[in-house]
mmCIF file of C-alpha atoms and ligand atoms in Angstrom:
data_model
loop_
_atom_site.group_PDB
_atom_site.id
_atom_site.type_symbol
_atom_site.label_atom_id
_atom_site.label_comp_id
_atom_site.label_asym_id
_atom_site.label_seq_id
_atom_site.Cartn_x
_atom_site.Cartn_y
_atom_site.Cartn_z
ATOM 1 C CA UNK A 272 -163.000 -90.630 -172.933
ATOM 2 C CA UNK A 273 -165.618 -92.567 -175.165
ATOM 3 C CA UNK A 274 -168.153 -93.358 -171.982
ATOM 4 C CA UNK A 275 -171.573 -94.659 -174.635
ATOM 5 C CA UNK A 276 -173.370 -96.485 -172.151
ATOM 6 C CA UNK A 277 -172.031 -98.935 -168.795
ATOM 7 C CA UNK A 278 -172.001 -102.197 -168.635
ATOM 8 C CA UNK A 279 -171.133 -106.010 -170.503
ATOM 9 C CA UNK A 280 -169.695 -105.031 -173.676
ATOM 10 C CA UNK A 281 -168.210 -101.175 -173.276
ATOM 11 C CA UNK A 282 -164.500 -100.574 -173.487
ATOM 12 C CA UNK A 283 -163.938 -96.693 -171.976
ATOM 13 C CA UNK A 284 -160.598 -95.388 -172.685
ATOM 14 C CA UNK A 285 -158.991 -93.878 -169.453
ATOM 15 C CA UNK A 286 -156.538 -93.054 -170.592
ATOM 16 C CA UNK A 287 -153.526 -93.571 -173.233
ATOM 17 C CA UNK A 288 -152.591 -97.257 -172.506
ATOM 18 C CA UNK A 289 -155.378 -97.900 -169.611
ATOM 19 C CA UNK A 290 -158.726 -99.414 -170.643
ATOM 20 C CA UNK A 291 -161.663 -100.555 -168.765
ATOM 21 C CA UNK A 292 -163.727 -103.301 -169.582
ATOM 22 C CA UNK A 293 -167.238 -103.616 -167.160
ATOM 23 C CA UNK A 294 -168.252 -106.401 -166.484
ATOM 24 C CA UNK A 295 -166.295 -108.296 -169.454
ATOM 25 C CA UNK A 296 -165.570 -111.595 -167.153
ATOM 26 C CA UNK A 297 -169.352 -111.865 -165.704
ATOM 27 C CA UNK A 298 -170.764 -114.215 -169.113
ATOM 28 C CA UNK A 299 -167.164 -116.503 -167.593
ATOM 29 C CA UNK A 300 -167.790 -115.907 -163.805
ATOM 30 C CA UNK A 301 -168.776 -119.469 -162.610
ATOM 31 C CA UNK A 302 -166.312 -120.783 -165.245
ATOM 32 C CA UNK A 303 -163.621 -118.656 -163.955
ATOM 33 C CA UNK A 304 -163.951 -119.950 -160.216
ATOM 34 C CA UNK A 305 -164.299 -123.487 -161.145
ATOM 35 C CA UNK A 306 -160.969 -123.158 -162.773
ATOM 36 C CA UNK A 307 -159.846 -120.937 -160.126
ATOM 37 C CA UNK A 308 -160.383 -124.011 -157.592
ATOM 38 C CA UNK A 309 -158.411 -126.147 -159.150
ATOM 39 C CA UNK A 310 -155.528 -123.325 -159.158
ATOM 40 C CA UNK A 311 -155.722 -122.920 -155.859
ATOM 41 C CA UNK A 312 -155.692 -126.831 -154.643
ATOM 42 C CA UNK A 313 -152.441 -126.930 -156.840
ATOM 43 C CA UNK A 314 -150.809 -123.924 -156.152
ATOM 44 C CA UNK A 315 -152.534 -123.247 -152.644
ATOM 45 C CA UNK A 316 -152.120 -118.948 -151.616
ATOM 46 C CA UNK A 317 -149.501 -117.745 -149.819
ATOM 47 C CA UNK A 318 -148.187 -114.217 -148.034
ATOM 48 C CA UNK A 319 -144.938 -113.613 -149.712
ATOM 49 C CA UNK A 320 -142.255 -111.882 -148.178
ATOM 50 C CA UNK A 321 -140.893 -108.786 -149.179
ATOM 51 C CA UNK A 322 -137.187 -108.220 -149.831
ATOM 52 C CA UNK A 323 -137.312 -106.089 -146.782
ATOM 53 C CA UNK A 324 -138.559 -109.377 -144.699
ATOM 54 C CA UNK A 325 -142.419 -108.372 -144.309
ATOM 55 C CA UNK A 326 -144.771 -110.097 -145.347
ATOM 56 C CA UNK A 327 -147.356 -109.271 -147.712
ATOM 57 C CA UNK A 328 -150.905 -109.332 -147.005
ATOM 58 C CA UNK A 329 -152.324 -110.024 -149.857
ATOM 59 C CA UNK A 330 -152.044 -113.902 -150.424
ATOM 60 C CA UNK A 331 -150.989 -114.575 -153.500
ATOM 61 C CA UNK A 332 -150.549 -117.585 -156.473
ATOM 62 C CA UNK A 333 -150.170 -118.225 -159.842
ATOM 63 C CA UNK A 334 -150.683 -120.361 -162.853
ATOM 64 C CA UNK A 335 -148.837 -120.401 -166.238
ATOM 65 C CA UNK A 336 -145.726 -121.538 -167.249
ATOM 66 C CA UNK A 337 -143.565 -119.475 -164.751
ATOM 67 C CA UNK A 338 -145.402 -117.157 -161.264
ATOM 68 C CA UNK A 339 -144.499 -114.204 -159.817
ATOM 69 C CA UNK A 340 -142.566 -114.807 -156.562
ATOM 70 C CA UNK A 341 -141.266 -112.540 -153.571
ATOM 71 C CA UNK A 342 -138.495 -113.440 -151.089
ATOM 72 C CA UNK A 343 -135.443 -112.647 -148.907
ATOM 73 C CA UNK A 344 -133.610 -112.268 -152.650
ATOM 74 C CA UNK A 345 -136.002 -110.382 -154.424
ATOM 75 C CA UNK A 346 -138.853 -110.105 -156.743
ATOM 76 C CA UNK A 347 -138.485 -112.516 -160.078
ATOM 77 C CA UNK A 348 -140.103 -114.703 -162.337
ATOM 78 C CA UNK A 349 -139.978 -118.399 -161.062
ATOM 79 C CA UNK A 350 -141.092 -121.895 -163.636
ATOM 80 C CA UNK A 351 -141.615 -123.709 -160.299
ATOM 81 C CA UNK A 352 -143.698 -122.850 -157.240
ATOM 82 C CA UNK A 353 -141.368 -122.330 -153.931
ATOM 83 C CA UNK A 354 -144.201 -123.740 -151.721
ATOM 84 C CA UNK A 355 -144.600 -127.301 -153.587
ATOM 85 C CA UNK A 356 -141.455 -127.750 -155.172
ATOM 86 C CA UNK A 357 -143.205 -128.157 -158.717
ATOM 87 C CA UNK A 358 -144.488 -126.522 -161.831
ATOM 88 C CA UNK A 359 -147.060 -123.924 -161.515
ATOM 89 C CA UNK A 360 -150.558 -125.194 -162.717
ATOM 90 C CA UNK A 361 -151.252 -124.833 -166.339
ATOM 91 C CA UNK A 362 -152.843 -121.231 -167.207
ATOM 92 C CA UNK A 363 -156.591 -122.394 -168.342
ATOM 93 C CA UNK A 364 -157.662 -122.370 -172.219
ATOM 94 C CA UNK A 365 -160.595 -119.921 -170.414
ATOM 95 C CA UNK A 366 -158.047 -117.727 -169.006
ATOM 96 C CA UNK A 367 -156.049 -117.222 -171.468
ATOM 97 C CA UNK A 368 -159.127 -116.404 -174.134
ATOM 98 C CA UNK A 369 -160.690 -114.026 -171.564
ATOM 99 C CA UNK A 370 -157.307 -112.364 -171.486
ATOM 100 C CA UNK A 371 -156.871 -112.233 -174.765
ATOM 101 C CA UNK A 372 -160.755 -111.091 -175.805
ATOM 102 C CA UNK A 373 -159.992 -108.230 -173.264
ATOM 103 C CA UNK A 374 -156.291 -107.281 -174.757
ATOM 104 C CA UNK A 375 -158.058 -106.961 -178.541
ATOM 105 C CA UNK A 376 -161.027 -104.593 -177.281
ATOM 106 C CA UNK A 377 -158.202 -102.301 -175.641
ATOM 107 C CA UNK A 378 -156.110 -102.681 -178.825
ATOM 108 C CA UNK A 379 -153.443 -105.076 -178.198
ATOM 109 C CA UNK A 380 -153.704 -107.700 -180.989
ATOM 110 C CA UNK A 381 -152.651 -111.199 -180.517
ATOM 111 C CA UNK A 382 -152.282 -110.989 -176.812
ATOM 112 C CA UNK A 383 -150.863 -114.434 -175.361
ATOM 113 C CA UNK A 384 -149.607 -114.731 -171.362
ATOM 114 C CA UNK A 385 -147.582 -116.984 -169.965
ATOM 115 C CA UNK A 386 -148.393 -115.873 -166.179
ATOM 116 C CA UNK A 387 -151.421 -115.532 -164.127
ATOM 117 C CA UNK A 388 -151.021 -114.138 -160.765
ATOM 118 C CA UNK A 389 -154.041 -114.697 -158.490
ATOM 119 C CA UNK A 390 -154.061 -111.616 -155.462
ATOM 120 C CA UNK A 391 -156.816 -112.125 -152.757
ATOM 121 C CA UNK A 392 -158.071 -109.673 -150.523
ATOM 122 C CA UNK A 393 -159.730 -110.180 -147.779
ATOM 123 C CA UNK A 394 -161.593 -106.697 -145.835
ATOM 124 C CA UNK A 395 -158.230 -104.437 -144.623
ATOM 125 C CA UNK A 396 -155.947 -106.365 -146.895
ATOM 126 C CA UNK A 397 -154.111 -103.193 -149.256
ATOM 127 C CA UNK A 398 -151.637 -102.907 -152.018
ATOM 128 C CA UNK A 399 -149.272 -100.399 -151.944
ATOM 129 C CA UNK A 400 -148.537 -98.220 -154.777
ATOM 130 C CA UNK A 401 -145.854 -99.695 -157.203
ATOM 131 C CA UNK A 402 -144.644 -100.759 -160.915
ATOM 132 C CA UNK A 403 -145.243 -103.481 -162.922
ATOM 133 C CA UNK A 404 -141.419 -103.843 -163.734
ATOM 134 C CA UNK A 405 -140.319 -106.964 -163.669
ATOM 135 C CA UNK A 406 -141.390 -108.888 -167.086
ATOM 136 C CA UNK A 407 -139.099 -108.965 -169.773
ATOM 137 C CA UNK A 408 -140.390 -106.770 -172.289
ATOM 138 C CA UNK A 409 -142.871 -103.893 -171.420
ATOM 139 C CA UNK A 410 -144.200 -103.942 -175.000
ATOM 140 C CA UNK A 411 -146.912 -106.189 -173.350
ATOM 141 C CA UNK A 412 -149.860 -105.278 -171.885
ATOM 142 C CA UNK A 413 -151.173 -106.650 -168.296
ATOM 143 C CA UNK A 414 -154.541 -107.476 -168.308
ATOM 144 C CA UNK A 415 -156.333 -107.336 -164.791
ATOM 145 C CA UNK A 416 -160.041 -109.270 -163.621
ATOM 146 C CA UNK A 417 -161.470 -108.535 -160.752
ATOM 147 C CA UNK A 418 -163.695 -110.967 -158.969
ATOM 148 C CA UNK A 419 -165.842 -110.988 -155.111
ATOM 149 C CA UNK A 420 -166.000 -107.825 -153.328
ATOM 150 C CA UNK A 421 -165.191 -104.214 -155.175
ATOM 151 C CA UNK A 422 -161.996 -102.172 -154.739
ATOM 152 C CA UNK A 423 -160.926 -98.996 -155.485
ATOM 153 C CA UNK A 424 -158.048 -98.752 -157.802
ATOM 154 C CA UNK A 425 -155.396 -96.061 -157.113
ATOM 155 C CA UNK A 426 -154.043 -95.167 -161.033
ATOM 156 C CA UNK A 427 -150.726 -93.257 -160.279
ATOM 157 C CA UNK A 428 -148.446 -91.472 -162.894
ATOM 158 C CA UNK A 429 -144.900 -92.669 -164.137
ATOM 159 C CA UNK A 430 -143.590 -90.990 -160.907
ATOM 160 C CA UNK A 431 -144.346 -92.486 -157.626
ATOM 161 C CA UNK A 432 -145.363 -88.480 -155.959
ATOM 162 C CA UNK A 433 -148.014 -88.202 -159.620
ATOM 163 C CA UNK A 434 -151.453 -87.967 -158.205
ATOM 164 C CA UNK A 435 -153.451 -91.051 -158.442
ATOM 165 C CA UNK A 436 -157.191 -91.379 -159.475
ATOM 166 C CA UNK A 437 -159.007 -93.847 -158.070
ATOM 167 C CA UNK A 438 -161.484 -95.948 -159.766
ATOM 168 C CA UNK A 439 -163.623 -98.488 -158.461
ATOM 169 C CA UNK A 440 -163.134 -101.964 -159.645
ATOM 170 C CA UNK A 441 -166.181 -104.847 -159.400
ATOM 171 C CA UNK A 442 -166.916 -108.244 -159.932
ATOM 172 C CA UNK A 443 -166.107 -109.106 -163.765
ATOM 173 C CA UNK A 444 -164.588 -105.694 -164.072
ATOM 174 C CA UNK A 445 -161.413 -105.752 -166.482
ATOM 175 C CA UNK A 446 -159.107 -102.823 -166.551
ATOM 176 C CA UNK A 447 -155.889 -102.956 -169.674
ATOM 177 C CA UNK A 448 -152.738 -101.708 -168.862
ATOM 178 C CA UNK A 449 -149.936 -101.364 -171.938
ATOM 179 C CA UNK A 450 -148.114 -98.945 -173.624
ATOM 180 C CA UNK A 451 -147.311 -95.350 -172.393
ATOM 181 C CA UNK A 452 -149.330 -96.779 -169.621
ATOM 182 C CA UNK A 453 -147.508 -99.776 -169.121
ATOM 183 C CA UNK A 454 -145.086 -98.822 -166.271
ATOM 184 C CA UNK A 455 -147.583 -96.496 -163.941
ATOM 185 C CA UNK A 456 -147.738 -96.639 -160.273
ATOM 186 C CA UNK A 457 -150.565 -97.974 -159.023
ATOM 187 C CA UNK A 458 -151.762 -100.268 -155.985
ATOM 188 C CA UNK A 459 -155.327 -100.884 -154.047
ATOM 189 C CA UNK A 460 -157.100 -99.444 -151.373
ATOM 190 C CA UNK A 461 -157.838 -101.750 -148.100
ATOM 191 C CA UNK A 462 -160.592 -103.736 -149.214
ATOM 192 C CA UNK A 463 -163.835 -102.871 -147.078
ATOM 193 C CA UNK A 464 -166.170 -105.181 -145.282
ATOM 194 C CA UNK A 465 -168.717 -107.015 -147.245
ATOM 195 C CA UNK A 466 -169.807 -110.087 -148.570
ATOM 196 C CA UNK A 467 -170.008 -111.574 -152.405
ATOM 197 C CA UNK A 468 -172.721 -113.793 -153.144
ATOM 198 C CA UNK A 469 -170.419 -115.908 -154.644
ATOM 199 C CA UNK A 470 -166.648 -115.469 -153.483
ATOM 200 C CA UNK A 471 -167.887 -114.455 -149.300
ATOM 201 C CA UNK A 472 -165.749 -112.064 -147.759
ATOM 202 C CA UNK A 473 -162.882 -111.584 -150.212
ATOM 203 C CA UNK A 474 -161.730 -109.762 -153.602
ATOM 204 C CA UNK A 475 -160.042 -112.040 -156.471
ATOM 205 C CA UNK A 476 -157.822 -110.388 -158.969
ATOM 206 C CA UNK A 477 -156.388 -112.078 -161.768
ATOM 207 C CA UNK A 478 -153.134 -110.350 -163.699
ATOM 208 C CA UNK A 479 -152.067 -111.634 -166.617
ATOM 209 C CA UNK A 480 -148.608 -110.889 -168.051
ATOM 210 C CA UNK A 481 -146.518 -111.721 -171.110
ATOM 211 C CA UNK A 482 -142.945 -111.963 -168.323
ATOM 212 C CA UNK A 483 -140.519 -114.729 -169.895
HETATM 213 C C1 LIG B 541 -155.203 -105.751 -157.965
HETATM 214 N N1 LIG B 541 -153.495 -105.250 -159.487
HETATM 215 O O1 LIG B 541 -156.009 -105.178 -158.671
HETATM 216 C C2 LIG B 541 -153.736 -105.587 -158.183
HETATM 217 N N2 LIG B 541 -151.018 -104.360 -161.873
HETATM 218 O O2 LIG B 541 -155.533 -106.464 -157.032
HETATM 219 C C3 LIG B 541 -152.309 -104.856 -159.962
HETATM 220 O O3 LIG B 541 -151.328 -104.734 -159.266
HETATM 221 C C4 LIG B 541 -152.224 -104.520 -161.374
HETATM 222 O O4 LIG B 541 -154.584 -104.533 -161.698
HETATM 223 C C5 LIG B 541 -150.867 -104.000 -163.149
HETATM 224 C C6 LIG B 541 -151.938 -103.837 -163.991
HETATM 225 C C7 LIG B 541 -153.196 -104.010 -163.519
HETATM 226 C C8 LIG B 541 -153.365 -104.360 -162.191
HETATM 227 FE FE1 LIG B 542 -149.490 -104.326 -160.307
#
């Protein structure tokens, strides 16, 4: 693990396939939620259903040219929102770059997503351990940002019993995700009490996928 120094700038290897990125979004914060608000008056969050019929508590949304949905039928890839009947919002030219800038300091040339999905966490919301599983082609890398309160990320193995580490995710924190790395288990703690100067009482995570 290269570990030089902390902060804006420093890519530390995890792992083979996982790299993390502090503090990479925080030049783009204020950018990022100014684009994030007009996501969210689009696309407005949502609790999803699982297949099983619960629903999930972290509220979710997406931009890009198809979202990650849940339902009754299953998890899948949709081009239009179930909530308003239309497109999903455009992915921003900020997101995209800030995705991509990320994806080339972990290695992954030419990185180019056509989802967003937006996960918010408010204190006690979780994320159960799971897989990233169902984009097209797992040759892509996800790229995560985490904005508001911090979290502690659970990094599983390629089995679901692996032991997980955890690692503590903050504001403008970007973890990588690809290759042998690509299809580990993972999820989030429940999100403690706090509040973020700038996002209040809740976490915003951003993960972008190449899924179509
Ligand atoms: C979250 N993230 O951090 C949820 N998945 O709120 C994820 O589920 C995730 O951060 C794949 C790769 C990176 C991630
Ligand atoms: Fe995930």
């Amino acid at each position: 693990m290269s570990d030089l120094f902390a902060g804006e700038g420093t890519c530390v290897r995890l792992d083979d396939g996982v790299a993390y990125l502090p503090a990479h979004a925080l030049p783009d914060d204020d950018a990022l939620l100014e684009a994030l608000q007009g996501i969210l008056s689009a696309a407005p969050l949502r609790h999803m259903v699982t297949p099983g019929g619960l629903a999930m508590s972290v509220a979710m949304t997406n931009c890009g040219e198809a979202g990650w949905v849940s339902d009754r039928q299953g998890y899948r890839y949709a081009r239009e929102d179930p909530v308003t009947g239309r497109a999903w919002p455009a992915m921003p030219a900020l997101f995209r770059a800030l995705a991509a800038t990320a994806a080339a300091a972990a290695g992954f040339a030419e990185y180019s997503p056509d989802v967003c999905l937006v996960n918010q966490y408010v204190p006690g919301t979780r994320l159960s351990l799971h897989q990233d599983r169902d984009e097209r082609d797992f040759a892509h890398p996800i790229v995560s940002v985490s904005l508001g309160l911090p979290a502690t990320f659970l990094l599983g193995g390629l089995q679901r019993r692996d032991p997980a580490r955890r690692l503590p995710l903050g504001h403008g924190d970007v973890l990588v995700w690809g290759g042998p790395a690509r299809l580990r288990f993972h999820g989030v703690l429940a999100l403690k009490d706090g509040l973020h100067p700038q996002l209040g009482a809740r976490r915003i995570n951003l993960t972008f996928r190449r899924a179509l």
